[in-house]
Amino acid sequence: MEPKKAILRTETLIKSYTMGENVVNAVNWVSMKVFHREFCAIVGPSGSGKSTLLHLLGGIDEPSSGEVWVEPEYESEGKPVSLYALSSSRLAKFRGKTFGFVFQNYALLPVLTAWENVRLPSVYNKVPFDKKYARELFGRLGLADRANHLPSELSGGEQQRVAVIRAMVSRPRVLFADEPTGNLDSKTGEELIRLLDDLRRESGTTVVMVTHDLALAERCDRMIRIEDGEIVRVDEKLSLASHRG
């Protein structure tokens, strides 16, 4: 069996907050790996630190200590990148070209249409925008006739699907999704998970998802359980190696 290859790894990652006279570690000494092309779920009770961990992995929220490394897919690409050793401008550029994000609050700009929101990261990061693929994603998520609508003209579920399209259209190396099915009905949620899995298989994208839905999490390659900022259990499917390429 071919050994699994990491795309992300952390070393003694800590994120602390001061609450009055107390210091709380939202993420506490986490050392972990995320593997190339896997669909990984992070689960845990409310306040367990799972969303904070996701933000640290994605270069959004700087840790109090520890490191996050992004590994090259091929040795010819160079050395691993330490996210938080980068300057703010270099981190923003690297993050924009390497990662995709689906946030709980959608983060859509209200003055732009759904289509313009999807296109915006490509403009900002100065990368080509695949119009054909974007139209395909709008169709696959049932939004073909909503592309020219403003966010205020869309339901919460529709806004969430636009946010997913925006994250997926650049075919990122890693897609981070924070409760991506939270505002969707069960049928649309199932379709979204299938779409994320298709992206992984078609484009080789690694997907890291925070979810409270254990039924969805159990369909992923690995399920990482976190409590009080610490990893307490990792459940891995025996078939995980079959997703490597």
XYZ file of N, CA and C in Angstrom:
735
model
N 0.847 -1.202 0.000
C 0.000 0.000 0.000
C 0.881 1.251 0.000
N 0.579 2.167 -0.901
C 1.355 3.392 -1.001
C 1.129 4.266 0.229
N 2.215 4.782 0.831
C 2.037 5.610 2.035
C 1.269 6.882 1.737
N 0.508 7.323 2.706
C -0.256 8.558 2.552
C 0.673 9.762 2.614
N 0.359 10.762 1.820
C 1.193 11.961 1.738
C 0.419 13.151 2.284
N 1.013 13.852 3.214
C 0.348 14.995 3.841
C 0.386 16.208 2.920
N -0.672 16.997 2.964
C -0.667 18.305 2.320
C -0.603 19.404 3.377
N -1.195 19.147 4.554
C -1.126 20.063 5.685
C -0.631 19.305 6.904
N 0.167 19.969 7.711
C 0.536 19.377 8.999
C 0.751 20.495 10.013
N 0.436 20.200 11.229
C 0.625 21.172 12.299
C 1.554 20.590 13.354
N 2.228 21.483 14.050
C 3.111 21.084 15.135
C 2.775 21.919 16.373
N 2.331 21.217 17.416
C 2.017 21.825 18.730
C 1.287 23.158 18.573
N 0.184 23.125 17.858
C -0.582 24.324 17.541
C -1.428 24.742 18.743
N -1.314 26.011 19.124
C -2.068 26.555 20.254
C -2.692 27.890 19.843
N -3.961 28.072 20.192
C -4.617 29.367 20.046
C -5.268 29.705 21.374
N -4.763 30.771 22.000
C -5.220 31.148 23.346
C -5.998 32.452 23.304
N -6.988 32.547 24.192
C -7.750 33.774 24.393
C -7.760 34.107 25.882
N -7.677 35.397 26.173
C -7.751 35.834 27.564
C -9.180 36.231 27.891
N -9.728 35.597 28.908
C -11.092 35.896 29.366
C -11.032 36.303 30.824
N -10.998 37.631 31.040
C -10.811 38.126 32.396
C -9.416 37.795 32.875
N -9.336 37.052 33.979
C -8.040 36.654 34.509
C -7.626 35.269 34.027
N -8.463 34.659 33.205
C -8.192 33.295 32.748
C -7.721 33.268 31.298
N -6.879 32.310 30.991
C -6.434 32.065 29.626
C -7.046 30.750 29.163
N -7.759 30.818 28.040
C -8.427 29.637 27.497
C -7.754 29.240 26.197
N -7.387 27.986 26.094
C -6.804 27.469 24.864
C -7.913 26.880 23.992
N -8.333 27.649 22.984
C -9.375 27.157 22.072
C -8.856 25.995 21.239
N -7.572 26.056 20.897
C -6.862 24.928 20.283
C -5.647 24.662 21.149
N -5.469 23.406 21.553
C -4.510 23.112 22.621
C -3.527 22.011 22.207
N -2.331 22.421 21.815
C -1.246 21.493 21.512
C -1.652 20.463 20.447
N -2.187 20.950 19.349
C -2.647 20.052 18.297
C -1.529 19.810 17.273
N -1.166 18.564 17.119
C -0.263 18.127 16.054
C -1.040 17.132 15.201
N -1.169 17.416 13.929
C -2.017 16.590 13.069
C -1.571 16.715 11.615
N -2.123 15.861 10.775
C -1.884 15.922 9.340
C -3.204 15.828 8.596
N -3.247 16.497 7.454
C -4.337 16.335 6.489
C -3.682 15.826 5.215
N -4.253 14.780 4.621
C -3.598 14.115 3.509
C -4.130 14.589 2.158
N -3.261 14.501 1.155
C -3.622 14.862 -0.210
C -4.901 14.149 -0.638
N -5.837 14.922 -1.188
C -7.022 14.426 -1.868
C -7.996 13.688 -0.954
N -7.873 13.864 0.343
C -8.851 13.231 1.229
C -10.001 14.188 1.516
N -11.088 13.621 1.989
C -12.241 14.385 2.478
C -12.242 14.170 3.988
N -11.848 15.205 4.712
C -11.637 15.108 6.154
C -12.686 15.932 6.892
N -13.325 15.344 7.880
C -14.319 16.052 8.691
C -13.757 16.308 10.082
N -13.991 17.503 10.585
C -13.649 17.854 11.965
C -14.957 18.030 12.712
N -15.155 17.241 13.754
C -16.408 17.269 14.502
C -16.125 17.496 15.982
N -17.151 17.939 16.684
C -17.035 18.158 18.115
C -18.186 19.007 18.604
N -18.387 19.052 19.913
C -19.480 19.851 20.462
C -19.264 21.341 20.247
N -20.318 22.115 20.406
C -20.213 23.560 20.283
C -19.167 24.100 21.255
N -18.288 24.967 20.751
C -17.254 25.541 21.598
C -16.035 24.657 21.785
N -15.949 23.586 21.018
C -14.830 22.648 21.189
C -13.548 23.134 20.523
N -13.656 24.129 19.639
C -12.477 24.669 18.971
C -12.329 24.226 17.534
N -13.339 23.533 16.994
C -13.194 22.988 15.643
C -13.131 24.077 14.577
N -13.942 25.127 14.701
C -13.878 26.209 13.714
C -12.569 26.994 13.853
N -12.115 27.186 15.075
C -10.833 27.858 15.292
C -9.709 27.075 14.637
N -9.725 25.760 14.797
C -8.711 24.916 14.166
C -8.762 25.055 12.650
N -9.964 25.084 12.088
C -10.116 25.241 10.644
C -9.487 26.549 10.177
N -9.726 27.624 10.909
C -9.189 28.929 10.542
C -7.666 28.957 10.647
N -7.113 28.254 11.612
C -5.657 28.172 11.743
C -5.056 27.392 10.574
N -5.685 26.293 10.206
C -5.204 25.492 9.085
C -5.229 26.286 7.782
N -6.212 27.169 7.651
C -6.377 27.933 6.424
C -5.668 29.266 6.389
N -4.886 29.584 7.414
C -4.130 30.827 7.403
C -4.955 32.070 7.661
N -6.119 31.892 8.275
C -7.008 33.028 8.541
C -6.750 33.645 9.911
N -6.489 32.801 10.896
C -6.349 33.244 12.281
C -4.984 32.797 12.793
N -4.134 33.728 13.171
C -2.759 33.403 13.567
C -2.727 32.679 14.907
N -1.945 31.604 15.026
C -1.876 30.873 16.290
C -1.075 31.632 17.343
N -1.317 31.274 18.593
C -0.512 31.831 19.690
C 0.885 31.234 19.672
N 0.980 29.959 19.293
C 2.263 29.304 19.095
C 2.045 28.064 18.235
N 3.136 27.507 17.755
C 3.044 26.352 16.874
C 3.074 26.766 15.414
N 3.049 25.788 14.537
C 3.187 26.053 13.119
C 2.194 25.244 12.293
N 1.865 25.792 11.130
C 1.090 25.089 10.106
C 1.931 25.053 8.846
N 2.166 23.858 8.333
C 2.970 23.683 7.130
C 2.092 23.212 5.982
N 2.332 23.768 4.803
C 1.694 23.298 3.578
C 2.760 22.590 2.763
N 2.545 21.312 2.509
C 3.530 20.497 1.817
C 3.345 20.608 0.296
N 4.442 20.609 -0.468
C 4.309 20.591 -1.931
C 3.768 19.244 -2.387
N 3.030 19.249 -3.483
C 2.503 17.989 -3.992
C 3.609 17.145 -4.605
N 4.581 17.822 -5.225
C 5.708 17.119 -5.832
C 7.001 17.729 -5.316
N 8.034 16.915 -5.213
C 9.311 17.387 -4.700
C 9.872 18.534 -5.536
N 9.553 18.528 -6.826
C 10.057 19.570 -7.714
C 9.476 20.946 -7.395
N 8.373 20.976 -6.616
C 7.728 22.249 -6.283
C 8.459 22.995 -5.174
N 9.436 22.349 -4.553
C 10.199 23.033 -3.523
C 9.910 22.525 -2.127
N 10.190 23.358 -1.147
C 10.094 22.982 0.255
C 8.704 23.288 0.811
N 8.363 22.675 1.960
C 7.099 23.024 2.628
C 7.060 24.508 2.976
N 5.855 25.061 2.983
C 5.653 26.467 3.322
C 5.098 26.562 4.736
N 5.784 27.312 5.590
C 5.278 27.592 6.931
C 4.374 28.820 6.841
N 3.059 28.602 6.982
C 2.097 29.676 6.724
C 2.400 30.941 7.511
N 2.642 30.776 8.799
C 2.727 31.949 9.658
C 4.136 32.526 9.754
N 5.053 31.971 8.920
C 6.353 32.602 8.750
C 6.313 33.596 7.593
N 5.218 33.571 6.822
C 5.053 34.489 5.700
C 4.618 35.867 6.196
N 4.992 36.898 5.456
C 4.478 38.234 5.758
C 2.978 38.257 5.476
N 2.306 39.259 5.969
C 0.854 39.349 5.785
C 0.477 39.369 4.311
N 1.227 40.116 3.513
C 0.901 40.215 2.084
C 1.176 38.896 1.367
N 2.289 38.241 1.705
C 2.613 36.967 1.057
C 1.637 35.874 1.497
N 1.221 35.918 2.767
C 0.248 34.945 3.246
C -1.079 35.107 2.518
N -1.529 36.349 2.346
C -2.791 36.603 1.653
C -2.720 36.098 0.213
N -1.604 36.329 -0.452
C -1.440 35.879 -1.837
C -1.408 34.353 -1.915
N -0.647 33.738 -1.021
C -0.541 32.276 -1.008
C -1.898 31.647 -0.701
N -2.584 32.195 0.276
C -3.898 31.681 0.676
C -4.898 31.784 -0.480
N -4.869 32.916 -1.171
C -5.816 33.120 -2.266
C -5.612 32.173 -3.424
N -4.372 31.761 -3.668
C -4.074 30.892 -4.805
C -4.076 29.411 -4.438
N -4.107 29.098 -3.144
C -3.966 27.705 -2.709
C -5.237 27.159 -2.069
N -5.973 28.022 -1.365
C -7.110 27.576 -0.575
C -8.422 28.151 -1.110
N -9.497 27.448 -0.799
C -10.844 27.959 -0.984
C -11.579 27.873 0.341
N -12.506 28.791 0.593
C -13.185 28.841 1.885
C -14.696 28.969 1.714
N -15.413 28.235 2.530
C -16.854 28.396 2.661
C -17.117 28.726 4.123
N -17.564 29.964 4.389
C -17.765 30.419 5.754
C -19.218 30.236 6.184
N -19.429 30.184 7.500
C -20.782 30.033 8.035
C -21.662 31.216 7.670
N -21.074 32.414 7.593
C -21.879 33.616 7.322
C -21.854 34.013 5.847
N -21.374 33.111 4.980
C -21.346 33.258 3.521
C -20.305 34.266 3.031
N -20.202 35.446 3.678
C -19.222 36.484 3.307
C -19.388 36.932 1.857
N -20.643 37.089 1.422
C -20.910 37.622 0.087
C -21.014 39.142 0.152
N -20.491 39.817 -0.854
C -20.607 41.275 -0.899
C -22.009 41.652 -1.372
N -22.730 42.460 -0.601
C -24.150 42.717 -0.904
C -24.388 43.505 -2.181
N -23.390 44.264 -2.660
C -23.596 45.105 -3.844
C -23.263 44.358 -5.134
N -22.790 43.134 -5.026
C -22.435 42.340 -6.203
C -23.435 41.214 -6.408
N -23.665 40.869 -7.665
C -24.536 39.740 -7.961
C -23.853 38.433 -7.558
N -24.625 37.362 -7.589
C -24.052 36.058 -7.274
C -22.877 35.750 -8.199
N -23.056 35.991 -9.489
C -21.985 35.739 -10.456
C -20.749 36.578 -10.158
N -20.954 37.860 -9.849
C -19.832 38.758 -9.549
C -19.128 38.346 -8.270
N -19.880 37.858 -7.271
C -19.265 37.364 -6.042
C -18.382 36.151 -6.320
N -18.853 35.286 -7.206
C -18.085 34.090 -7.554
C -16.806 34.464 -8.308
N -16.901 35.472 -9.160
C -15.758 35.886 -9.981
C -14.742 36.711 -9.194
N -15.147 37.362 -8.132
C -14.301 38.332 -7.433
C -12.945 37.773 -6.978
N -12.874 36.591 -6.355
C -11.556 36.098 -5.924
C -10.568 35.933 -7.076
N -11.052 35.556 -8.255
C -10.167 35.421 -9.407
C -9.574 36.776 -9.795
N -10.401 37.815 -9.721
C -9.923 39.167 -10.026
C -8.907 39.607 -8.978
N -9.245 39.381 -7.723
C -8.376 39.809 -6.620
C -7.036 39.082 -6.653
N -7.081 37.764 -6.926
C -5.853 36.961 -6.905
C -5.144 36.909 -8.249
N -5.723 37.610 -9.250
C -5.121 37.706 -10.577
C -4.873 36.324 -11.190
N -5.916 35.499 -11.135
C -5.863 34.174 -11.741
C -7.017 34.051 -12.730
N -6.893 33.183 -13.739
C -7.961 33.045 -14.737
C -9.283 32.603 -14.107
N -10.369 33.109 -14.656
C -11.703 32.741 -14.191
C -12.331 31.820 -15.224
N -12.684 30.611 -14.803
C -13.238 29.595 -15.690
C -14.763 29.774 -15.770
N -15.214 30.544 -16.755
C -16.647 30.834 -16.887
C -17.460 29.562 -17.117
N -16.935 28.664 -17.939
C -17.659 27.439 -18.250
C -17.868 26.601 -17.004
N -16.823 26.460 -16.196
C -16.927 25.672 -14.974
C -17.855 26.355 -13.971
N -17.800 27.688 -13.908
C -18.682 28.432 -13.014
C -20.146 28.194 -13.382
N -20.449 28.261 -14.671
C -21.833 28.017 -15.108
C -22.256 26.587 -14.766
N -21.340 25.655 -14.929
C -21.641 24.260 -14.595
C -21.984 24.124 -13.113
N -21.208 24.794 -12.260
C -21.456 24.709 -10.814
C -22.789 25.364 -10.445
N -23.104 26.504 -11.068
C -24.400 27.135 -10.812
C -25.526 26.170 -11.180
N -25.364 25.468 -12.285
C -26.384 24.515 -12.698
C -26.480 23.324 -11.765
N -25.334 22.782 -11.368
C -25.324 21.593 -10.510
C -25.896 21.869 -9.131
N -25.818 23.129 -8.697
C -26.367 23.487 -7.389
C -27.726 24.185 -7.508
N -28.354 24.084 -8.669
C -29.712 24.587 -8.824
C -29.834 26.091 -8.822
N -28.783 26.791 -9.275
C -28.785 28.251 -9.240
C -28.598 28.868 -10.623
N -28.859 28.095 -11.661
C -28.618 28.585 -13.021
C -29.389 29.863 -13.315
N -30.579 30.009 -12.728
C -31.399 31.192 -12.992
C -31.264 32.259 -11.912
N -30.261 32.099 -11.029
C -30.094 33.054 -9.921
C -28.755 33.791 -9.985
N -27.982 33.571 -11.032
C -26.629 34.118 -11.103
C -26.601 35.642 -11.089
N -27.634 36.272 -11.634
C -27.636 37.737 -11.719
C -28.401 38.408 -10.577
N -28.697 37.654 -9.536
C -29.401 38.206 -8.379
C -28.412 38.657 -7.306
N -28.789 39.696 -6.598
C -28.010 40.159 -5.445
C -28.237 39.211 -4.264
N -27.300 39.170 -3.313
C -27.491 38.318 -2.143
C -28.808 38.574 -1.408
N -29.238 39.840 -1.357
C -30.486 40.166 -0.667
C -31.702 39.558 -1.347
N -31.541 39.157 -2.594
C -32.635 38.554 -3.354
C -32.597 37.027 -3.303
N -31.638 36.495 -2.553
C -31.475 35.049 -2.432
C -31.823 34.589 -1.027
N -32.293 33.366 -0.914
C -32.532 32.789 0.408
C -31.202 32.455 1.067
N -31.237 32.146 2.359
C -30.015 31.773 3.067
C -29.343 30.570 2.439
N -30.135 29.575 2.063
C -29.577 28.388 1.432
C -28.947 28.687 0.086
N -29.588 29.583 -0.681
C -29.031 29.965 -1.977
C -27.724 30.727 -1.806
N -27.677 31.611 -0.804
C -26.432 32.343 -0.545
C -25.309 31.383 -0.176
N -25.646 30.370 0.602
C -24.630 29.399 1.001
C -24.088 28.638 -0.206
N -24.982 28.298 -1.134
C -24.540 27.585 -2.332
C -23.672 28.474 -3.222
N -23.982 29.782 -3.279
C -23.125 30.710 -4.018
C -21.733 30.741 -3.391
N -21.688 30.753 -2.061
C -20.395 30.763 -1.365
C -19.598 29.499 -1.680
N -20.296 28.383 -1.816
C -19.628 27.127 -2.161
C -19.063 27.196 -3.583
N -19.849 27.729 -4.518
C -19.375 27.865 -5.899
C -18.144 28.763 -5.936
N -18.186 29.861 -5.207
C -17.043 30.785 -5.182
C -15.775 30.075 -4.697
N -15.923 29.204 -3.707
C -14.766 28.489 -3.167
C -14.258 27.415 -4.120
N -15.158 26.827 -4.902
C -14.808 25.687 -5.728
C -14.305 26.054 -7.118
N -14.691 27.229 -7.626
C -14.504 27.523 -9.050
C -13.031 27.576 -9.443
N -12.150 27.902 -8.526
C -10.715 27.968 -8.850
C -10.016 26.629 -8.680
N -10.784 25.604 -8.323
C -10.221 24.269 -8.077
C -9.031 24.357 -7.131
N -9.257 24.810 -5.897
C -8.145 25.010 -4.957
C -7.489 23.700 -4.550
N -6.261 23.787 -4.078
C -5.584 22.584 -3.564
C -6.283 22.075 -2.312
N -6.734 23.022 -1.465
C -7.462 22.654 -0.249
C -8.698 23.529 -0.143
N -9.848 22.911 0.072
C -11.089 23.650 0.304
C -11.499 23.458 1.753
N -11.653 24.562 2.476
C -12.100 24.544 3.870
C -13.571 24.945 3.926
N -14.365 24.143 4.591
C -15.806 24.404 4.652
C -16.270 24.349 6.106
N -16.816 25.459 6.594
C -17.296 25.552 7.978
C -18.816 25.411 7.976
N -19.300 24.237 8.355
C -20.734 23.931 8.367
C -21.387 24.260 7.024
N -20.893 23.687 5.917
C -21.412 24.072 4.604
C -22.856 23.684 4.351
N -23.392 22.733 5.125
C -24.785 22.323 4.926
C -25.714 22.902 5.991
N -25.206 23.814 6.792
C -25.941 24.295 7.957
C -27.288 24.919 7.650
N -27.411 25.605 6.499
C -28.660 26.276 6.156
C -29.357 25.648 4.947
N -29.025 24.385 4.686
C -29.610 23.699 3.547
C -30.561 22.606 4.012
N -31.582 22.346 3.201
C -32.441 21.211 3.512
C -31.655 19.927 3.266
N -32.175 18.811 3.748
C -31.416 17.563 3.721
C -31.058 17.139 2.298
N -31.982 17.320 1.345
C -31.707 16.913 -0.028
C -30.586 17.744 -0.639
N -30.672 19.083 -0.470
C -29.647 19.952 -1.032
C -28.315 19.739 -0.324
N -28.379 19.468 0.977
C -27.164 19.175 1.726
C -26.465 17.931 1.202
N -27.243 16.912 0.908
C -26.683 15.680 0.341
C -26.043 15.961 -1.015
N -26.721 16.768 -1.841
C -26.192 17.102 -3.156
C -24.885 17.878 -3.033
N -24.812 18.763 -2.033
C -23.607 19.548 -1.836
C -22.431 18.654 -1.437
N -22.664 17.713 -0.540
C -21.600 16.809 -0.123
C -21.119 15.977 -1.309
N -22.044 15.526 -2.137
C -21.646 14.775 -3.335
C -20.815 15.651 -4.271
N -21.195 16.934 -4.379
C -20.463 17.850 -5.243
C -19.049 18.076 -4.711
N -18.906 18.247 -3.412
C -17.580 18.410 -2.808
C -16.729 17.164 -3.038
N -17.360 16.001 -2.933
C -16.640 14.760 -3.163
C -16.249 14.624 -4.629
N -17.133 15.053 -5.525
C -16.804 15.045 -6.949
C -15.606 15.955 -7.227
N -15.586 17.135 -6.595
C -14.473 18.066 -6.768
C -13.170 17.402 -6.357
N -13.210 16.716 -5.230
C -12.008 16.028 -4.747
C -11.522 15.002 -5.769
N -12.443 14.237 -6.305
C -12.073 13.174 -7.237
C -11.658 13.725 -8.608
N -12.364 14.769 -9.073
C -12.107 15.300 -10.407
C -10.869 16.195 -10.449
N -10.681 17.004 -9.415
C -9.620 18.014 -9.434
C -8.477 17.725 -8.467
N -8.614 16.688 -7.656
C -7.566 16.378 -6.687
C -7.542 17.328 -5.502
N -8.645 18.046 -5.280
C -8.728 18.982 -4.162
C -8.910 18.229 -2.850
N -8.188 18.649 -1.840
C -8.395 18.145 -0.486
C -9.511 18.956 0.156
N -10.451 18.289 0.823
C -11.573 18.977 1.454
C -11.502 18.760 2.969
N -11.525 19.866 3.711
C -11.554 19.821 5.172
C -12.837 20.506 5.618
N -13.712 19.764 6.260
C -15.045 20.263 6.593
C -15.314 20.179 8.091
N -15.759 21.283 8.662
C -16.294 21.283 10.020
C -17.794 21.057 9.930
N -18.303 20.109 10.697
C -19.740 19.850 10.675
C -20.202 19.306 12.019
N -21.460 19.580 12.334
C -22.074 18.991 13.530
C -22.853 17.739 13.164
N -22.978 17.480 11.850
C -23.786 16.373 11.353
C -22.921 15.113 11.260
N -23.036 14.234 12.233
C -22.205 13.037 12.265
C -22.489 12.107 11.092
N -23.732 12.097 10.611
C -24.070 11.244 9.475
C -23.277 11.665 8.240
N -23.119 12.974 8.041
C -22.308 13.457 6.929
C -20.832 13.189 7.179
N -20.394 13.431 8.410
C -18.981 13.240 8.743
C -18.547 11.798 8.537
N -19.431 10.865 8.828
C -19.085 9.447 8.702
C -18.906 9.023 7.255
N -19.338 9.840 6.317
C -19.150 9.538 4.898
C -17.795 10.013 4.392
N -17.070 10.747 5.218
C -15.764 11.264 4.808
C -14.679 10.202 4.997
N -13.498 10.477 4.444
C -12.383 9.546 4.578
C -11.918 9.423 6.027
N -11.855 10.579 6.690
C -11.464 10.577 8.101
C -12.358 11.525 8.880
N -12.565 11.186 10.136
C -13.336 12.043 11.031
C -12.469 12.320 12.259
N -12.132 13.587 12.450
C -11.300 14.012 13.574
C -12.204 14.625 14.630
N -12.212 14.014 15.796
C -13.056 14.503 16.891
C -12.226 15.393 17.808
N -12.772 16.574 18.109
C -12.065 17.524 18.951
C -12.941 17.922 20.130
N -12.348 17.971 21.301
C -13.024 18.396 22.524
C -12.072 19.278 23.322
N -12.596 20.397 23.799
C -11.782 21.331 24.601
C -10.459 21.656 23.916
N -10.511 21.812 22.600
C -9.334 22.216 21.851
C -8.341 21.118 21.547
N -8.641 19.888 21.936
C -7.705 18.786 21.736
C -8.327 17.688 20.885
N -7.504 17.050 20.069
C -7.968 15.906 19.298
C -8.069 14.699 20.219
N -9.266 14.130 20.295
C -9.483 13.007 21.204
C -9.651 11.681 20.463
N -9.914 11.755 19.150
C -10.118 10.514 18.417
C -10.057 10.798 16.924
N -9.521 9.850 16.174
C -9.509 9.931 14.719
C -10.053 8.624 14.173
N -11.134 8.718 13.403
C -11.727 7.547 12.755
C -11.379 7.604 11.276
N -10.782 6.533 10.773
C -10.307 6.499 9.402
C -10.860 5.286 8.681
N -11.338 5.518 7.447
C -11.842 4.413 6.646
C -10.665 3.604 6.105
N -10.860 2.306 6.010
C -9.823 1.442 5.484
C -9.555 1.720 4.013
N -10.558 2.324 3.348
C -10.435 2.576 1.908
C -9.748 3.889 1.588
N -9.243 4.593 2.604
C -8.676 5.921 2.386
C -7.567 5.886 1.339
N -6.735 4.867 1.363
C -5.602 4.839 0.430
C -6.057 4.787 -1.019
N -7.268 4.342 -1.250
C -7.745 4.238 -2.633
C -7.979 5.591 -3.271
N -8.018 6.663 -2.459
C -8.238 7.997 -2.991
C -6.944 8.689 -3.370
N -5.798 8.043 -3.127
C -4.544 8.671 -3.468
C -4.266 8.506 -4.961
N -3.552 9.409 -5.492
C -3.212 9.289 -6.895
C -1.872 9.915 -7.159
